[in-house]
Short mmCIF file of N, CA and C in Angstrom, two decimals:
data_model
loop_
_atom_site.label_atom_id
_atom_site.label_comp_id
_atom_site.label_asym_id
_atom_site.label_seq_id
_atom_site.Cartn_x
_atom_site.Cartn_y
_atom_site.Cartn_z
N MET A 19 82.62 53.14 187.54
CA MET A 19 82.30 54.49 187.18
C MET A 19 82.30 54.69 185.65
N ARG A 20 83.29 54.08 185.00
CA ARG A 20 83.39 54.20 183.54
C ARG A 20 82.19 53.52 182.87
N ILE A 21 81.78 52.39 183.35
CA ILE A 21 80.63 51.68 182.79
C ILE A 21 79.37 52.53 182.93
N LEU A 22 79.19 53.16 184.08
CA LEU A 22 78.04 54.03 184.31
C LEU A 22 78.04 55.21 183.34
N SER A 23 79.22 55.77 183.11
CA SER A 23 79.36 56.90 182.17
C SER A 23 78.99 56.46 180.76
N ASN A 24 79.46 55.30 180.34
CA ASN A 24 79.14 54.79 179.00
C ASN A 24 77.65 54.50 178.86
N MET A 25 77.04 53.97 179.91
CA MET A 25 75.60 53.69 179.88
C MET A 25 74.79 54.97 179.77
N LEU A 26 75.22 56.00 180.49
CA LEU A 26 74.53 57.29 180.42
C LEU A 26 74.68 57.90 179.01
N THR A 27 75.86 57.81 178.44
CA THR A 27 76.09 58.34 177.09
C THR A 27 75.21 57.60 176.08
N PHE A 28 75.15 56.28 176.19
CA PHE A 28 74.33 55.47 175.29
C PHE A 28 72.85 55.79 175.46
N SER A 29 72.41 55.96 176.68
CA SER A 29 71.01 56.31 176.96
C SER A 29 70.67 57.67 176.36
N PHE A 30 71.59 58.63 176.51
CA PHE A 30 71.36 59.96 175.92
C PHE A 30 71.27 59.86 174.40
N PHE A 31 72.11 59.01 173.80
CA PHE A 31 72.10 58.80 172.35
C PHE A 31 70.74 58.23 171.91
N LEU A 32 70.25 57.22 172.61
CA LEU A 32 68.95 56.63 172.28
C LEU A 32 67.82 57.64 172.44
N LEU A 33 67.88 58.44 173.48
CA LEU A 33 66.87 59.47 173.70
C LEU A 33 66.88 60.49 172.56
N SER A 34 68.06 60.88 172.11
CA SER A 34 68.20 61.84 171.01
C SER A 34 67.60 61.29 169.72
N ILE A 35 67.88 60.03 169.44
CA ILE A 35 67.33 59.41 168.23
C ILE A 35 65.81 59.33 168.33
N SER A 36 65.30 59.00 169.48
CA SER A 36 63.84 58.92 169.68
C SER A 36 63.19 60.27 169.43
N VAL A 37 63.80 61.34 169.91
CA VAL A 37 63.25 62.69 169.70
C VAL A 37 63.21 63.01 168.21
N VAL A 38 64.29 62.68 167.50
CA VAL A 38 64.34 62.95 166.07
C VAL A 38 63.24 62.18 165.35
N PHE A 39 63.10 60.89 165.59
CA PHE A 39 62.13 60.07 164.86
C PHE A 39 60.69 60.34 165.25
N PHE A 40 60.44 60.59 166.51
CA PHE A 40 59.04 60.70 166.94
C PHE A 40 58.54 62.14 167.08
N VAL A 41 59.44 63.11 167.15
CA VAL A 41 59.02 64.50 167.32
C VAL A 41 59.35 65.33 166.09
N LEU A 42 60.60 65.32 165.67
CA LEU A 42 61.02 66.19 164.56
C LEU A 42 60.70 65.61 163.18
N TRP A 43 60.90 64.32 162.96
CA TRP A 43 60.72 63.70 161.65
C TRP A 43 59.36 63.96 161.03
N PRO A 44 58.25 63.78 161.78
CA PRO A 44 56.93 64.02 161.18
C PRO A 44 56.69 65.47 160.77
N LYS A 45 57.44 66.41 161.35
CA LYS A 45 57.24 67.82 161.04
C LYS A 45 58.08 68.31 159.88
N LEU A 46 58.98 67.47 159.37
CA LEU A 46 59.84 67.88 158.27
C LEU A 46 59.02 68.09 157.00
N ASP A 47 59.46 69.02 156.19
CA ASP A 47 58.83 69.29 154.90
C ASP A 47 58.83 68.01 154.06
N SER A 48 57.72 67.73 153.40
CA SER A 48 57.61 66.48 152.63
C SER A 48 58.62 66.40 151.50
N SER A 49 59.09 67.56 150.98
CA SER A 49 60.08 67.51 149.90
C SER A 49 61.40 66.93 150.41
N PHE A 50 61.66 67.07 151.71
CA PHE A 50 62.85 66.47 152.30
C PHE A 50 62.78 64.95 152.19
N MET A 51 61.57 64.41 152.26
CA MET A 51 61.36 62.97 152.23
C MET A 51 61.32 62.41 150.82
N LEU A 52 61.33 63.25 149.79
CA LEU A 52 61.15 62.80 148.41
C LEU A 52 62.01 61.59 148.04
N PRO A 53 63.30 61.59 148.34
CA PRO A 53 64.09 60.43 147.90
C PRO A 53 63.67 59.13 148.58
N PHE A 54 62.93 59.21 149.68
CA PHE A 54 62.59 58.02 150.44
C PHE A 54 61.14 57.57 150.24
N GLN A 55 60.33 58.38 149.55
CA GLN A 55 58.92 58.04 149.38
C GLN A 55 58.57 58.07 147.90
N LYS A 56 58.39 56.92 147.32
CA LYS A 56 58.00 56.84 145.92
C LYS A 56 56.49 57.02 145.83
N LYS A 57 56.08 57.99 145.03
CA LYS A 57 54.66 58.26 144.85
C LYS A 57 54.15 57.51 143.62
N ASP A 58 52.92 57.07 143.69
CA ASP A 58 52.30 56.38 142.58
C ASP A 58 51.69 57.43 141.65
N VAL A 59 52.53 57.96 140.77
CA VAL A 59 52.12 59.00 139.83
C VAL A 59 52.20 58.40 138.42
N PRO A 60 51.14 58.56 137.63
CA PRO A 60 51.18 57.97 136.28
C PRO A 60 52.27 58.62 135.42
N MET A 61 52.81 57.83 134.53
CA MET A 61 53.82 58.33 133.59
C MET A 61 53.12 59.20 132.55
N PRO A 62 53.75 60.29 132.15
CA PRO A 62 53.18 61.11 131.07
C PRO A 62 53.09 60.29 129.78
N THR A 63 52.18 60.69 128.92
CA THR A 63 52.02 60.00 127.64
C THR A 63 52.26 60.92 126.45
N VAL A 64 52.54 62.18 126.72
CA VAL A 64 52.82 63.17 125.67
C VAL A 64 53.93 64.10 126.17
N LEU A 65 54.40 64.95 125.28
CA LEU A 65 55.38 65.95 125.68
C LEU A 65 54.76 66.94 126.67
N HIS A 66 55.56 67.41 127.59
CA HIS A 66 55.14 68.48 128.49
C HIS A 66 54.73 69.67 127.62
N PRO A 67 53.67 70.39 127.96
CA PRO A 67 53.20 71.49 127.11
C PRO A 67 54.27 72.53 126.78
N LYS A 68 55.14 72.85 127.71
CA LYS A 68 56.20 73.83 127.43
C LYS A 68 57.25 73.25 126.48
N VAL A 69 57.57 71.98 126.63
CA VAL A 69 58.51 71.34 125.72
C VAL A 69 57.90 71.30 124.32
N GLU A 70 56.63 71.00 124.24
CA GLU A 70 55.91 71.01 122.95
C GLU A 70 55.97 72.41 122.32
N GLU A 71 55.70 73.42 123.13
CA GLU A 71 55.73 74.81 122.64
C GLU A 71 57.13 75.18 122.13
N TYR A 72 58.16 74.85 122.92
CA TYR A 72 59.53 75.19 122.52
C TYR A 72 59.99 74.35 121.33
N LYS A 73 59.50 73.13 121.23
CA LYS A 73 59.82 72.28 120.07
C LYS A 73 59.32 72.96 118.80
N ASN A 74 58.07 73.42 118.82
CA ASN A 74 57.50 74.10 117.66
C ASN A 74 58.23 75.40 117.35
N GLU A 75 58.61 76.12 118.40
CA GLU A 75 59.38 77.36 118.21
C GLU A 75 60.76 77.06 117.62
N LEU A 76 61.38 75.96 118.06
CA LEU A 76 62.68 75.55 117.52
C LEU A 76 62.59 75.26 116.03
N ILE A 77 61.56 74.53 115.64
CA ILE A 77 61.36 74.21 114.22
C ILE A 77 61.18 75.49 113.41
N ALA A 78 60.34 76.41 113.90
CA ALA A 78 60.06 77.65 113.17
C ALA A 78 61.30 78.56 113.11
N THR A 79 62.00 78.70 114.21
CA THR A 79 63.18 79.58 114.25
C THR A 79 64.28 79.03 113.35
N SER A 80 64.46 77.72 113.36
CA SER A 80 65.45 77.09 112.49
C SER A 80 65.08 77.31 111.03
N LYS A 81 63.81 77.15 110.72
CA LYS A 81 63.32 77.35 109.34
C LYS A 81 63.61 78.78 108.88
N ASN A 82 63.42 79.76 109.78
CA ASN A 82 63.70 81.16 109.44
C ASN A 82 65.18 81.40 109.14
N LYS A 83 66.04 80.53 109.63
CA LYS A 83 67.48 80.63 109.34
C LYS A 83 67.88 79.78 108.14
N GLY A 84 66.87 79.19 107.48
CA GLY A 84 67.14 78.37 106.30
C GLY A 84 67.51 76.93 106.63
N ILE A 85 67.14 76.47 107.82
CA ILE A 85 67.46 75.11 108.25
C ILE A 85 66.17 74.37 108.54
N ASP A 86 65.91 73.31 107.77
CA ASP A 86 64.74 72.46 108.04
C ASP A 86 65.17 71.35 108.98
N ILE A 87 64.43 71.19 110.06
CA ILE A 87 64.69 70.07 110.96
C ILE A 87 63.42 69.25 111.13
N ILE A 88 63.63 68.04 111.56
CA ILE A 88 62.52 67.14 111.86
C ILE A 88 62.75 66.59 113.26
N ILE A 89 61.68 66.47 114.01
CA ILE A 89 61.77 65.87 115.33
C ILE A 89 61.59 64.37 115.14
N THR A 90 62.65 63.63 115.41
CA THR A 90 62.63 62.18 115.18
C THR A 90 62.09 61.41 116.37
N GLU A 91 62.06 62.04 117.52
CA GLU A 91 61.58 61.38 118.74
C GLU A 91 61.15 62.47 119.72
N GLY A 92 60.04 62.23 120.37
CA GLY A 92 59.56 63.13 121.42
C GLY A 92 59.34 62.31 122.67
N HIS A 93 58.10 62.32 123.15
CA HIS A 93 57.78 61.44 124.28
C HIS A 93 58.04 60.01 123.86
N ARG A 94 58.56 59.24 124.80
CA ARG A 94 58.88 57.84 124.51
C ARG A 94 58.36 56.99 125.67
N SER A 95 57.61 55.96 125.36
CA SER A 95 57.08 55.07 126.41
C SER A 95 58.22 54.29 127.06
N VAL A 96 57.96 53.79 128.23
CA VAL A 96 58.94 52.97 128.94
C VAL A 96 59.24 51.72 128.12
N GLU A 97 58.22 51.15 127.49
CA GLU A 97 58.41 49.96 126.67
C GLU A 97 59.34 50.24 125.49
N ARG A 98 59.11 51.36 124.81
CA ARG A 98 59.98 51.73 123.69
C ARG A 98 61.40 51.98 124.18
N GLN A 99 61.53 52.64 125.31
CA GLN A 99 62.85 52.91 125.88
C GLN A 99 63.59 51.60 126.14
N ASN A 100 62.89 50.62 126.69
CA ASN A 100 63.53 49.33 126.96
C ASN A 100 63.95 48.64 125.67
N LYS A 101 63.14 48.76 124.61
CA LYS A 101 63.51 48.18 123.30
C LYS A 101 64.78 48.84 122.77
N LEU A 102 64.85 50.17 122.89
CA LEU A 102 66.05 50.87 122.44
C LEU A 102 67.27 50.47 123.27
N TYR A 103 67.06 50.27 124.56
CA TYR A 103 68.15 49.87 125.45
C TYR A 103 68.70 48.49 125.06
N GLU A 104 67.84 47.63 124.56
CA GLU A 104 68.25 46.27 124.17
C GLU A 104 69.17 46.28 122.94
N ARG A 105 69.09 47.33 122.10
CA ARG A 105 69.92 47.40 120.88
C ARG A 105 71.39 47.37 121.26
N GLY A 106 72.10 46.48 120.59
CA GLY A 106 73.53 46.36 120.83
C GLY A 106 73.84 45.56 122.08
N ARG A 107 72.80 45.12 122.77
CA ARG A 107 72.98 44.29 123.95
C ARG A 107 72.37 42.92 123.69
N SER A 108 71.05 42.83 123.80
CA SER A 108 70.39 41.54 123.57
C SER A 108 69.79 41.43 122.17
N THR A 109 69.80 42.53 121.40
CA THR A 109 69.35 42.49 120.00
C THR A 109 70.44 43.09 119.12
N ASP A 110 70.32 42.88 117.81
CA ASP A 110 71.32 43.39 116.86
C ASP A 110 71.29 44.91 116.81
N GLY A 111 72.40 45.47 116.37
CA GLY A 111 72.51 46.91 116.19
C GLY A 111 73.53 47.51 117.13
N SER A 112 73.68 48.81 117.00
CA SER A 112 74.60 49.55 117.84
C SER A 112 73.88 50.07 119.08
N ILE A 113 74.61 50.25 120.14
CA ILE A 113 74.04 50.84 121.35
C ILE A 113 73.63 52.28 121.03
N VAL A 114 72.38 52.60 121.33
CA VAL A 114 71.88 53.95 121.07
C VAL A 114 71.53 54.70 122.35
N THR A 115 71.44 53.98 123.47
CA THR A 115 71.12 54.63 124.74
C THR A 115 71.69 53.83 125.90
N TYR A 116 71.96 54.52 126.96
CA TYR A 116 72.38 53.86 128.20
C TYR A 116 71.28 53.96 129.25
N ALA A 117 70.13 54.45 128.84
CA ALA A 117 69.00 54.63 129.76
C ALA A 117 67.96 53.54 129.54
N LYS A 118 67.63 52.84 130.61
CA LYS A 118 66.53 51.88 130.57
C LYS A 118 65.22 52.64 130.72
N GLY A 119 64.11 51.92 130.56
CA GLY A 119 62.80 52.54 130.73
C GLY A 119 62.67 53.20 132.09
N GLY A 120 62.20 54.45 132.08
CA GLY A 120 62.06 55.21 133.32
C GLY A 120 63.30 56.01 133.68
N GLU A 121 64.38 55.84 132.91
CA GLU A 121 65.63 56.54 133.20
C GLU A 121 65.94 57.63 132.18
N SER A 122 65.02 57.89 131.27
CA SER A 122 65.23 58.88 130.22
C SER A 122 64.22 60.03 130.36
N PHE A 123 64.69 61.23 130.08
CA PHE A 123 63.78 62.38 130.10
C PHE A 123 62.70 62.25 129.03
N HIS A 124 62.95 61.44 127.99
CA HIS A 124 61.92 61.18 126.99
C HIS A 124 60.69 60.53 127.64
N ASN A 125 60.92 59.65 128.60
CA ASN A 125 59.82 58.93 129.25
C ASN A 125 58.89 59.86 130.02
N TYR A 126 59.37 61.04 130.37
CA TYR A 126 58.59 62.00 131.15
C TYR A 126 58.10 63.17 130.29
N GLY A 127 58.26 63.04 128.95
CA GLY A 127 57.81 64.08 128.03
C GLY A 127 58.64 65.34 128.08
N LEU A 128 59.91 65.21 128.48
CA LEU A 128 60.77 66.37 128.67
C LEU A 128 61.95 66.41 127.70
N ALA A 129 61.91 65.57 126.66
CA ALA A 129 63.04 65.53 125.72
C ALA A 129 62.55 65.28 124.30
N ILE A 130 63.35 65.77 123.36
CA ILE A 130 63.12 65.54 121.93
C ILE A 130 64.45 65.20 121.29
N ASP A 131 64.40 64.53 120.15
CA ASP A 131 65.58 64.30 119.31
C ASP A 131 65.27 64.93 117.97
N PHE A 132 66.30 65.49 117.34
CA PHE A 132 66.08 66.14 116.04
C PHE A 132 67.10 65.64 115.03
N ALA A 133 66.82 65.91 113.77
CA ALA A 133 67.74 65.66 112.67
C ALA A 133 67.48 66.74 111.62
N LEU A 134 68.40 66.85 110.68
CA LEU A 134 68.25 67.80 109.58
C LEU A 134 67.38 67.16 108.50
N LYS A 135 66.43 67.93 107.99
CA LYS A 135 65.57 67.44 106.91
C LYS A 135 66.11 68.00 105.59
N LEU A 136 66.41 67.12 104.66
CA LEU A 136 66.99 67.51 103.39
C LEU A 136 65.90 67.85 102.38
N ASP A 137 66.28 68.55 101.34
CA ASP A 137 65.32 68.98 100.31
C ASP A 137 64.58 67.81 99.67
N ASP A 138 65.26 66.67 99.55
CA ASP A 138 64.62 65.50 98.92
C ASP A 138 63.77 64.69 99.91
N GLY A 139 63.65 65.19 101.14
CA GLY A 139 62.83 64.52 102.14
C GLY A 139 63.60 63.57 103.04
N ASP A 140 64.85 63.27 102.66
CA ASP A 140 65.68 62.41 103.51
C ASP A 140 66.05 63.14 104.80
N VAL A 141 66.58 62.39 105.73
CA VAL A 141 66.98 62.92 107.03
C VAL A 141 68.48 62.71 107.20
N ALA A 142 69.15 63.69 107.80
CA ALA A 142 70.60 63.58 108.01
C ALA A 142 70.96 63.95 109.44
N TRP A 143 71.94 63.22 109.95
CA TRP A 143 72.49 63.52 111.27
C TRP A 143 73.92 64.03 111.09
N ASP A 144 74.12 64.82 110.05
CA ASP A 144 75.45 65.32 109.68
C ASP A 144 75.70 66.63 110.42
N MET A 145 76.65 66.62 111.34
CA MET A 145 76.91 67.79 112.17
C MET A 145 77.77 68.84 111.47
N THR A 146 78.27 68.54 110.26
CA THR A 146 79.12 69.50 109.54
C THR A 146 78.40 70.18 108.39
N ARG A 147 77.24 69.72 108.05
CA ARG A 147 76.46 70.21 106.92
C ARG A 147 76.15 71.71 107.05
N ASP A 148 76.24 72.44 105.93
CA ASP A 148 75.93 73.87 105.94
C ASP A 148 75.07 74.20 104.72
N ASP A 149 73.83 73.72 104.75
CA ASP A 149 72.95 73.91 103.61
C ASP A 149 72.49 75.36 103.44
N ASN A 150 72.49 76.15 104.51
CA ASN A 150 72.09 77.55 104.35
C ASN A 150 73.27 78.44 103.98
N LYS A 151 74.42 77.83 103.79
CA LYS A 151 75.62 78.48 103.23
C LYS A 151 76.04 79.76 103.98
N ASN A 152 75.99 79.73 105.31
CA ASN A 152 76.42 80.91 106.05
C ASN A 152 77.76 80.68 106.77
N GLY A 153 78.42 79.56 106.45
CA GLY A 153 79.73 79.29 107.04
C GLY A 153 79.66 78.63 108.41
N GLU A 154 78.47 78.33 108.89
CA GLU A 154 78.30 77.67 110.18
C GLU A 154 77.60 76.34 109.98
N SER A 155 77.92 75.39 110.81
CA SER A 155 77.24 74.10 110.77
C SER A 155 75.77 74.29 111.11
N ASP A 156 74.89 73.80 110.23
CA ASP A 156 73.45 73.89 110.49
C ASP A 156 73.10 73.23 111.82
N TRP A 157 73.72 72.08 112.08
CA TRP A 157 73.45 71.34 113.31
C TRP A 157 73.71 72.20 114.53
N MET A 158 74.89 72.84 114.53
CA MET A 158 75.27 73.65 115.70
C MET A 158 74.44 74.93 115.79
N GLU A 159 73.96 75.42 114.66
CA GLU A 159 73.04 76.57 114.71
C GLU A 159 71.75 76.17 115.42
N VAL A 160 71.24 74.97 115.12
CA VAL A 160 70.02 74.48 115.79
C VAL A 160 70.29 74.30 117.28
N VAL A 161 71.44 73.75 117.61
CA VAL A 161 71.80 73.55 119.03
C VAL A 161 71.84 74.90 119.75
N THR A 162 72.42 75.90 119.14
CA THR A 162 72.49 77.23 119.76
C THR A 162 71.10 77.81 119.99
N ILE A 163 70.24 77.68 118.99
CA ILE A 163 68.85 78.15 119.14
C ILE A 163 68.18 77.42 120.30
N ALA A 164 68.35 76.10 120.34
CA ALA A 164 67.73 75.29 121.39
C ALA A 164 68.24 75.68 122.78
N LYS A 165 69.53 75.86 122.90
CA LYS A 165 70.11 76.25 124.20
C LYS A 165 69.58 77.61 124.64
N ASP A 166 69.43 78.53 123.69
CA ASP A 166 68.88 79.85 124.02
C ASP A 166 67.45 79.75 124.53
N MET A 167 66.74 78.71 124.13
CA MET A 167 65.36 78.49 124.59
C MET A 167 65.30 77.81 125.95
N GLY A 168 66.43 77.27 126.41
CA GLY A 168 66.45 76.59 127.70
C GLY A 168 66.66 75.09 127.61
N PHE A 169 66.82 74.57 126.39
CA PHE A 169 67.10 73.14 126.25
C PHE A 169 68.54 72.84 126.70
N VAL A 170 68.73 71.64 127.22
CA VAL A 170 70.06 71.10 127.49
C VAL A 170 70.38 70.18 126.33
N TRP A 171 71.59 70.30 125.78
CA TRP A 171 71.97 69.51 124.61
C TRP A 171 72.73 68.25 125.03
N GLY A 172 72.34 67.11 124.47
CA GLY A 172 73.00 65.84 124.76
C GLY A 172 74.45 65.79 124.33
N GLY A 173 74.86 66.67 123.42
CA GLY A 173 76.27 66.73 123.02
C GLY A 173 77.17 67.27 124.12
N ASP A 174 76.57 67.90 125.13
CA ASP A 174 77.33 68.41 126.27
C ASP A 174 77.43 67.39 127.40
N PHE A 175 76.76 66.24 127.26
CA PHE A 175 76.83 65.22 128.31
C PHE A 175 78.26 64.72 128.42
N SER A 176 78.69 64.42 129.64
CA SER A 176 80.08 63.98 129.83
C SER A 176 80.27 62.49 129.54
N ASN A 177 79.29 61.67 129.81
CA ASN A 177 79.46 60.22 129.63
C ASN A 177 79.18 59.78 128.21
N PHE A 178 77.94 59.88 127.79
CA PHE A 178 77.50 59.41 126.48
C PHE A 178 77.04 60.62 125.68
N LYS A 179 77.76 60.95 124.64
CA LYS A 179 77.39 62.09 123.79
C LYS A 179 76.17 61.70 122.96
N ASP A 180 75.08 62.43 123.15
CA ASP A 180 73.82 62.15 122.46
C ASP A 180 73.47 63.39 121.63
N TYR A 181 74.09 63.50 120.47
CA TYR A 181 74.04 64.72 119.67
C TYR A 181 72.66 65.15 119.20
N PRO A 182 71.72 64.24 118.90
CA PRO A 182 70.39 64.69 118.48
C PRO A 182 69.49 65.09 119.65
N HIS A 183 69.91 64.83 120.87
CA HIS A 183 69.06 64.93 122.06
C HIS A 183 69.01 66.35 122.63
N LEU A 184 67.78 66.81 122.92
CA LEU A 184 67.53 68.08 123.60
C LEU A 184 66.53 67.82 124.72
N GLN A 185 66.79 68.34 125.90
CA GLN A 185 65.86 68.12 127.01
C GLN A 185 65.69 69.37 127.85
N MET A 186 64.56 69.44 128.51
CA MET A 186 64.27 70.48 129.51
C MET A 186 63.95 69.74 130.80
N ASP A 187 64.79 69.92 131.79
CA ASP A 187 64.59 69.15 133.02
C ASP A 187 63.82 69.92 134.10
N PHE A 188 63.59 71.22 133.91
CA PHE A 188 62.84 72.03 134.86
C PHE A 188 63.43 71.95 136.27
N GLY A 189 64.73 71.68 136.35
CA GLY A 189 65.39 71.58 137.65
C GLY A 189 65.20 70.25 138.34
N LEU A 190 64.61 69.28 137.64
CA LEU A 190 64.36 67.97 138.24
C LEU A 190 65.37 66.94 137.75
N THR A 191 65.71 66.02 138.62
CA THR A 191 66.58 64.92 138.25
C THR A 191 65.73 63.72 137.83
N ILE A 192 66.36 62.76 137.18
CA ILE A 192 65.65 61.52 136.83
C ILE A 192 65.14 60.85 138.10
N ARG A 193 65.93 60.85 139.15
CA ARG A 193 65.49 60.22 140.41
C ARG A 193 64.21 60.87 140.93
N GLU A 194 64.16 62.21 140.89
CA GLU A 194 62.95 62.90 141.35
C GLU A 194 61.74 62.54 140.48
N LEU A 195 61.96 62.47 139.18
CA LEU A 195 60.88 62.08 138.27
C LEU A 195 60.43 60.65 138.54
N GLN A 196 61.38 59.75 138.78
CA GLN A 196 61.03 58.37 139.09
C GLN A 196 60.23 58.27 140.39
N TYR A 197 60.47 59.19 141.30
CA TYR A 197 59.77 59.17 142.58
C TYR A 197 58.49 60.00 142.56
N GLY A 198 58.05 60.41 141.36
CA GLY A 198 56.73 61.00 141.22
C GLY A 198 56.67 62.50 141.11
N LYS A 199 57.80 63.18 141.19
CA LYS A 199 57.76 64.64 141.07
C LYS A 199 57.63 64.99 139.58
N ARG A 200 56.83 66.00 139.28
CA ARG A 200 56.61 66.43 137.90
C ARG A 200 56.67 67.95 137.84
N PRO A 201 57.16 68.51 136.71
CA PRO A 201 57.09 69.96 136.57
C PRO A 201 55.65 70.39 136.42
N LYS A 202 55.37 71.60 136.87
CA LYS A 202 54.01 72.13 136.71
C LYS A 202 53.79 72.46 135.22
N VAL A 203 52.54 72.39 134.82
CA VAL A 203 52.21 72.63 133.42
C VAL A 203 52.58 74.04 132.98
N ASP A 204 52.38 75.02 133.86
CA ASP A 204 52.66 76.40 133.47
C ASP A 204 54.12 76.81 133.77
N GLN A 205 54.93 75.87 134.22
CA GLN A 205 56.32 76.18 134.57
C GLN A 205 57.15 76.33 133.30
N TYR A 206 58.03 77.32 133.30
CA TYR A 206 58.92 77.53 132.19
C TYR A 206 60.30 76.98 132.54
N ALA A 207 60.97 76.44 131.57
CA ALA A 207 62.38 76.07 131.78
C ALA A 207 63.15 77.37 131.86
N GLU A 208 64.24 77.36 132.60
CA GLU A 208 65.05 78.58 132.73
C GLU A 208 65.72 78.87 131.41
N LYS A 209 65.66 80.15 131.02
CA LYS A 209 66.34 80.57 129.79
C LYS A 209 67.63 81.25 130.16
#
């Protein structure tokens, strides 16, 4: 009797799995399947139009506060990302990133890096500098402006602090981007 009961339970289990796979699974929303289906979507080759727009607005707004900035990096190819990843590992230099090609928001045109532009044309990554003499760090003033626009600041990252880094993820993760999901061109980052 016990064997018959176990066989019936197992049969019911198999029937349930069959219903899920052959009846319910095909009707599920395709976004549910996103982590399991990699789409062949070309990698962007430029900044997302909204990131480009906000980048220009960041430069202009900072300038109005007496702070000149320069964008040192925008869209970054997978090849360039891999070269940067090699620094401090298989090539000389310090580690500058923990993201391999395809693992950075730069690769999807959703990130920029900035630095302070000095009067003599040099570039500085000095987070304490106060060239506009208002008692606040110029760097942190730029970060505040960027955050107000919807950028996420790399200085807030918990693992690797990336102080020049600003990104707009549009609610997407790197995994979703790797699997072919892209923000719409007219989509705004949340402010």
